[in-house]
PDB file of C-alpha atoms in Angstrom:
ATOM      1  CA  MET A  17      -0.741  23.237  21.333  1.00 49.00           C
ATOM      2  CA  PRO A  18      -2.299  25.561  23.898  1.00 49.00           C
ATOM      3  CA  SER A  19      -4.839  23.150  25.432  1.00 51.00           C
ATOM      4  CA  SER A  20      -3.842  20.366  27.829  1.00 68.00           C
ATOM      5  CA  VAL A  21      -6.537  18.182  26.228  1.00 80.00           C
ATOM      6  CA  PRO A  22      -5.505  17.246  22.703  1.00 84.00           C
ATOM      7  CA  PRO A  23      -8.129  17.571  19.974  1.00 93.00           C
ATOM      8  CA  SER A  24      -9.823  14.397  18.768  1.00 94.00           C
ATOM      9  CA  PHE A  25      -9.094  12.988  15.331  1.00 95.00           C
ATOM     10  CA  ARG A  26     -12.535  14.112  14.157  1.00 95.00           C
ATOM     11  CA  GLU A  27     -11.794  17.654  15.381  1.00 96.00           C
ATOM     12  CA  LEU A  28      -8.394  17.696  13.673  1.00 97.00           C
ATOM     13  CA  LEU A  29      -9.905  16.534  10.404  1.00 97.00           C
ATOM     14  CA  GLY A  30     -12.853  18.890  10.831  1.00 96.00           C
ATOM     15  CA  ASP A  31     -10.488  21.841  11.227  1.00 97.00           C
ATOM     16  CA  CYS A  32      -8.604  20.997   8.014  1.00 97.00           C
ATOM     17  CA  THR A  33      -8.969  23.416   5.170  1.00 98.00           C
ATOM     18  CA  GLU A  34      -6.441  22.019   2.673  1.00 98.00           C
ATOM     19  CA  SER A  35      -4.983  18.570   3.318  1.00 98.00           C
ATOM     20  CA  ALA A  36      -4.760  15.547   5.547  1.00 98.00           C
ATOM     21  CA  VAL A  37      -2.061  12.986   4.808  1.00 98.00           C
ATOM     22  CA  HIS A  38      -1.613   9.618   6.452  1.00 98.00           C
ATOM     23  CA  LEU A  39       1.499   7.423   6.390  1.00 98.00           C
ATOM     24  CA  GLU A  40       1.149   3.767   7.387  1.00 98.00           C
ATOM     25  CA  MET A  41       4.301   1.693   7.816  1.00 97.00           C
ATOM     26  CA  ARG A  42       3.250  -1.514   9.589  1.00 96.00           C
ATOM     27  CA  ASP A  43       2.658  -4.883   7.937  1.00 95.00           C
ATOM     28  CA  ALA A  44      -0.132  -5.709  10.398  1.00 93.00           C
ATOM     29  CA  TYR A  45      -2.376  -3.979  12.866  1.00 90.00           C
ATOM     30  CA  ALA A  46      -4.366  -5.590  15.654  1.00 86.00           C
ATOM     31  CA  VAL A  47      -6.964  -7.840  14.116  1.00 80.00           C
ATOM     32  CA  ASP A  48      -9.400 -10.377  15.439  1.00 78.00           C
ATOM     33  CA  TYR A  49      -8.540 -13.646  13.711  1.00 78.00           C
ATOM     34  CA  GLU A  50     -11.681 -15.342  15.043  1.00 83.00           C
ATOM     35  CA  SER A  51     -14.428 -12.845  14.196  1.00 85.00           C
ATOM     36  CA  GLY A  52     -14.971  -9.502  12.512  1.00 89.00           C
ATOM     37  CA  PRO A  53     -14.071  -8.186   9.066  1.00 91.00           C
ATOM     38  CA  PHE A  54     -10.576  -9.714   8.862  1.00 92.00           C
ATOM     39  CA  ALA A  55     -11.876 -13.175   9.811  1.00 93.00           C
ATOM     40  CA  ALA A  56     -14.663 -12.843   7.232  1.00 93.00           C
ATOM     41  CA  TRP A  57     -12.116 -11.856   4.589  1.00 95.00           C
ATOM     42  CA  ARG A  58      -9.940 -14.854   5.500  1.00 94.00           C
ATOM     43  CA  ALA A  59     -13.010 -17.055   5.039  1.00 95.00           C
ATOM     44  CA  GLY A  60     -13.480 -15.705   1.506  1.00 96.00           C
ATOM     45  CA  TYR A  61     -15.793 -12.711   1.921  1.00 95.00           C
ATOM     46  CA  ARG A  62     -15.056  -9.798  -0.394  1.00 95.00           C
ATOM     47  CA  HIS A  63     -16.854  -6.466  -0.662  1.00 93.00           C
ATOM     48  CA  ASP A  64     -19.021  -6.196  -3.748  1.00 93.00           C
ATOM     49  CA  PRO A  65     -18.075  -2.917  -5.448  1.00 93.00           C
ATOM     50  CA  THR A  66     -21.612  -2.647  -6.865  1.00 92.00           C
ATOM     51  CA  ASP A  67     -23.259  -3.007  -3.420  1.00 92.00           C
ATOM     52  CA  ARG A  68     -22.092   0.234  -1.826  1.00 89.00           C
ATOM     53  CA  ALA A  69     -24.587  -0.016   1.041  1.00 89.00           C
ATOM     54  CA  SER A  70     -22.901  -3.211   2.252  1.00 88.00           C
ATOM     55  CA  TRP A  71     -19.498  -1.596   2.756  1.00 88.00           C
ATOM     56  CA  TRP A  72     -20.135   2.102   3.313  1.00 86.00           C
ATOM     57  CA  ARG A  73     -19.378   2.935   6.945  1.00 86.00           C
ATOM     58  CA  PRO A  74     -18.882   5.973   9.219  1.00 91.00           C
ATOM     59  CA  TRP A  75     -15.210   6.397   8.236  1.00 91.00           C
ATOM     60  CA  LEU A  76     -16.141   6.653   4.566  1.00 94.00           C
ATOM     61  CA  ASP A  77     -18.871   9.199   5.381  1.00 94.00           C
ATOM     62  CA  LEU A  78     -16.282  11.308   7.198  1.00 95.00           C
ATOM     63  CA  VAL A  79     -13.851  11.081   4.280  1.00 96.00           C
ATOM     64  CA  ALA A  80     -16.530  11.989   1.733  1.00 96.00           C
ATOM     65  CA  GLU A  81     -17.705  14.948   3.833  1.00 97.00           C
ATOM     66  CA  THR A  82     -14.135  16.189   4.295  1.00 98.00           C
ATOM     67  CA  VAL A  83     -13.270  15.860   0.611  1.00 98.00           C
ATOM     68  CA  SER A  84     -16.521  17.640  -0.313  1.00 98.00           C
ATOM     69  CA  ARG A  85     -15.201  20.642   1.675  1.00 97.00           C
ATOM     70  CA  GLY A  86     -12.196  20.765  -0.670  1.00 98.00           C
ATOM     71  CA  VAL A  87      -9.742  18.982   1.630  1.00 98.00           C
ATOM     72  CA  SER A  88      -7.384  16.549  -0.083  1.00 98.00           C
ATOM     73  CA  ILE A  89      -6.953  13.261   1.801  1.00 98.00           C
ATOM     74  CA  ARG A  90      -3.940  11.179   0.803  1.00 98.00           C
ATOM     75  CA  ARG A  91      -2.831   7.878   2.348  1.00 98.00           C
ATOM     76  CA  ALA A  92       0.482   6.171   1.611  1.00 98.00           C
ATOM     77  CA  ARG A  93       1.351   2.674   2.763  1.00 98.00           C
ATOM     78  CA  ILE A  94       4.889   1.324   2.984  1.00 98.00           C
ATOM     79  CA  VAL A  95       4.670  -2.465   2.754  1.00 98.00           C
ATOM     80  CA  SER A  96       7.022  -5.430   2.783  1.00 97.00           C
ATOM     81  CA  ASP A  97       7.268  -7.543  -0.353  1.00 95.00           C
ATOM     82  CA  PRO A  98       5.890 -10.117  -0.440  1.00 96.00           C
ATOM     83  CA  VAL A  99       3.070  -8.533   1.519  1.00 97.00           C
ATOM     84  CA  SER A 100       1.592  -9.902   4.733  1.00 95.00           C
ATOM     85  CA  GLU A 101      -1.846 -11.466   4.878  1.00 95.00           C
ATOM     86  CA  TYR A 102      -3.095  -8.326   6.600  1.00 94.00           C
ATOM     87  CA  ILE A 103      -1.847  -6.107   3.758  1.00 97.00           C
ATOM     88  CA  ARG A 104      -3.625  -8.398   1.284  1.00 97.00           C
ATOM     89  CA  TYR A 105      -6.779  -7.788   3.301  1.00 95.00           C
ATOM     90  CA  GLU A 106      -6.224  -4.002   3.337  1.00 95.00           C
ATOM     91  CA  HIS A 107      -5.491  -3.935  -0.381  1.00 97.00           C
ATOM     92  CA  SER A 108      -8.662  -5.850  -1.250  1.00 96.00           C
ATOM     93  CA  GLY A 109     -10.837  -3.304   0.547  1.00 95.00           C
ATOM     94  CA  THR A 110      -9.007  -0.098  -0.359  1.00 97.00           C
ATOM     95  CA  PHE A 111     -11.337   0.561  -3.277  1.00 96.00           C
ATOM     96  CA  THR A 112     -13.826   1.715  -0.611  1.00 96.00           C
ATOM     97  CA  ASN A 113     -11.416   4.428   0.566  1.00 96.00           C
ATOM     98  CA  VAL A 114     -10.883   5.524  -3.031  1.00 97.00           C
ATOM     99  CA  ALA A 115     -14.647   5.586  -3.646  1.00 96.00           C
ATOM    100  CA  ALA A 116     -15.021   7.923  -0.653  1.00 96.00           C
ATOM    101  CA  GLY A 117     -12.446  10.326  -2.095  1.00 97.00           C
ATOM    102  CA  GLU A 118      -9.134   9.275  -0.545  1.00 98.00           C
ATOM    103  CA  GLN A 119      -6.116   9.024  -2.772  1.00 98.00           C
ATOM    104  CA  VAL A 120      -4.103   5.929  -1.827  1.00 98.00           C
ATOM    105  CA  ARG A 121      -0.629   4.843  -2.880  1.00 98.00           C
ATOM    106  CA  TRP A 122       1.584   1.863  -2.052  1.00 98.00           C
ATOM    107  CA  LEU A 123       5.372   1.751  -1.744  1.00 98.00           C
ATOM    108  CA  PRO A 124       7.369  -1.475  -1.399  1.00 98.00           C
ATOM    109  CA  ARG A 125       9.582  -1.164   1.699  1.00 98.00           C
ATOM    110  CA  ARG A 126      12.785  -1.787  -0.310  1.00 97.00           C
ATOM    111  CA  GLN A 127      12.129   1.472  -2.156  1.00 98.00           C
ATOM    112  CA  ALA A 128      11.943   3.391   1.148  1.00 98.00           C
ATOM    113  CA  SER A 129      15.373   2.453   2.522  1.00 97.00           C
ATOM    114  CA  ASP A 130      16.907   5.874   1.915  1.00 98.00           C
ATOM    115  CA  ILE A 131      13.958   7.936   3.180  1.00 98.00           C
ATOM    116  CA  ALA A 132      14.169   9.567   6.617  1.00 97.00           C
ATOM    117  CA  LEU A 133      10.989   8.195   8.190  1.00 98.00           C
ATOM    118  CA  PRO A 134       9.498   8.923  11.595  1.00 98.00           C
ATOM    119  CA  GLY A 135       9.279   6.041  14.047  1.00 96.00           C
ATOM    120  CA  ASN A 136       5.487   5.888  13.992  1.00 97.00           C
ATOM    121  CA  ASP A 137       2.549   6.048  11.629  1.00 97.00           C
ATOM    122  CA  PHE A 138       1.042   9.509  11.513  1.00 98.00           C
ATOM    123  CA  TRP A 139      -1.535  11.907  10.179  1.00 98.00           C
ATOM    124  CA  LEU A 140      -0.450  15.412   9.171  1.00 98.00           C
ATOM    125  CA  PHE A 141      -3.221  18.019   9.071  1.00 98.00           C
ATOM    126  CA  ASP A 142      -2.808  21.090   6.842  1.00 98.00           C
ATOM    127  CA  GLY A 143       0.958  20.685   7.085  1.00 98.00           C
ATOM    128  CA  ARG A 144       0.985  22.005  10.648  1.00 97.00           C
ATOM    129  CA  VAL A 145      -0.295  19.427  13.166  1.00 98.00           C
ATOM    130  CA  VAL A 146       0.867  15.803  13.504  1.00 98.00           C
ATOM    131  CA  GLN A 147      -1.049  13.017  15.148  1.00 98.00           C
ATOM    132  CA  TRP A 148       1.272  10.098  15.878  1.00 97.00           C
ATOM    133  CA  ASN A 149      -0.399   6.696  16.034  1.00 95.00           C
ATOM    134  CA  HIS A 150       1.389   4.528  18.592  1.00 95.00           C
ATOM    135  CA  PHE A 151       1.106   0.722  18.396  1.00 93.00           C
ATOM    136  CA  ALA A 152       2.325  -2.163  20.529  1.00 91.00           C
ATOM    137  CA  GLY A 153       4.232  -5.063  19.017  1.00 88.00           C
ATOM    138  CA  ASP A 154       1.006  -7.016  18.538  1.00 87.00           C
ATOM    139  CA  GLY A 155      -0.480  -4.134  16.540  1.00 87.00           C
ATOM    140  CA  SER A 156      -2.858  -2.935  19.230  1.00 89.00           C
ATOM    141  CA  SER A 157      -3.301   0.809  19.501  1.00 91.00           C
ATOM    142  CA  GLN A 158      -1.453   2.536  22.304  1.00 93.00           C
ATOM    143  CA  GLY A 159      -3.296   5.770  21.609  1.00 92.00           C
ATOM    144  CA  PRO A 160      -2.524   8.899  19.641  1.00 95.00           C
ATOM    145  CA  GLU A 161      -0.253  11.806  20.451  1.00 96.00           C
ATOM    146  CA  VAL A 162      -0.733  15.250  18.914  1.00 97.00           C
ATOM    147  CA  THR A 163       2.044  17.768  18.315  1.00 97.00           C
ATOM    148  CA  ASP A 164       2.728  20.919  16.374  1.00 97.00           C
ATOM    149  CA  VAL A 165       6.474  20.953  17.095  1.00 97.00           C
ATOM    150  CA  PRO A 166       8.048  22.365  13.909  1.00 98.00           C
ATOM    151  CA  GLY A 167      10.741  19.672  13.646  1.00 98.00           C
ATOM    152  CA  ALA A 168       8.170  16.868  13.841  1.00 98.00           C
ATOM    153  CA  VAL A 169       5.921  18.589  11.303  1.00 98.00           C
ATOM    154  CA  LYS A 170       8.864  19.083   8.918  1.00 98.00           C
ATOM    155  CA  LEU A 171       9.994  15.444   9.262  1.00 98.00           C
ATOM    156  CA  CYS A 172       6.513  14.107   8.593  1.00 98.00           C
ATOM    157  CA  ALA A 173       5.831  16.439   5.673  1.00 98.00           C
ATOM    158  CA  GLY A 174       9.126  15.585   3.983  1.00 98.00           C
ATOM    159  CA  ALA A 175       8.802  11.851   4.591  1.00 98.00           C
ATOM    160  CA  PHE A 176       5.252  11.744   3.300  1.00 98.00           C
ATOM    161  CA  GLU A 177       5.982  13.694   0.126  1.00 98.00           C
ATOM    162  CA  THR A 178       9.010  11.531  -0.679  1.00 98.00           C
ATOM    163  CA  VAL A 179       6.993   8.348  -0.161  1.00 98.00           C
ATOM    164  CA  TRP A 180       4.102   9.759  -2.206  1.00 98.00           C
ATOM    165  CA  GLU A 181       6.367  10.597  -5.148  1.00 98.00           C
ATOM    166  CA  ARG A 182       7.785   7.052  -5.255  1.00 98.00           C
ATOM    167  CA  ALA A 183       4.624   5.106  -4.485  1.00 98.00           C
ATOM    168  CA  LEU A 184       2.202   3.597  -6.975  1.00 98.00           C
ATOM    169  CA  PRO A 185      -1.446   4.660  -7.086  1.00 98.00           C
ATOM    170  CA  HIS A 186      -3.812   2.016  -5.719  1.00 98.00           C
ATOM    171  CA  ASP A 187      -5.175   1.072  -9.132  1.00 97.00           C
ATOM    172  CA  GLU A 188      -1.625   0.447 -10.407  1.00 97.00           C
ATOM    173  CA  TYR A 189      -0.303  -1.513  -7.433  1.00 97.00           C
ATOM    174  CA  THR A 190      -0.740  -5.249  -7.686  1.00 94.00           C
ATOM    175  CA  ILE A 191      -0.089  -7.761  -4.960  1.00 92.00           C
ATOM    176  CA  ARG A 192       2.152 -10.652  -5.919  1.00 78.00           C
TER     177      ARG A 192
END
């Protein structure tokens, strides 16, 4: 990448012309157990699919705008089975991502054992730029890292496509 200042996520997505794929491999990300959306979900709150205004948010606007430009956005999640409480939370709200135009699939971790996976979650933009998402052990973000190194791009593209082929579409994946 020629610039010493990496592009923002919004810029990377804005520059996409064909595809953005996202692989998530953690069973939990940093959440506030005392307040916020995860705490509300734990207390029994669920999004009402018929009340779009109550759950539509800036991320979903960005997805819808990107998809309307003809860019395919696919997200695959590798999850342990049985799933963590956090994955239950993510699963219950994923219909919002789908409504915005994302395609989402789920793969039980046992079915990923023979896939060469990168060490971190990532986004791959137009099959040429990777944004690694680094996390601490507690799930807190340690910031992104952007690269266009061919070996990293090839690893991420291959890993994602293999996961995608094996994974179940969101509407077919049930939590046990």
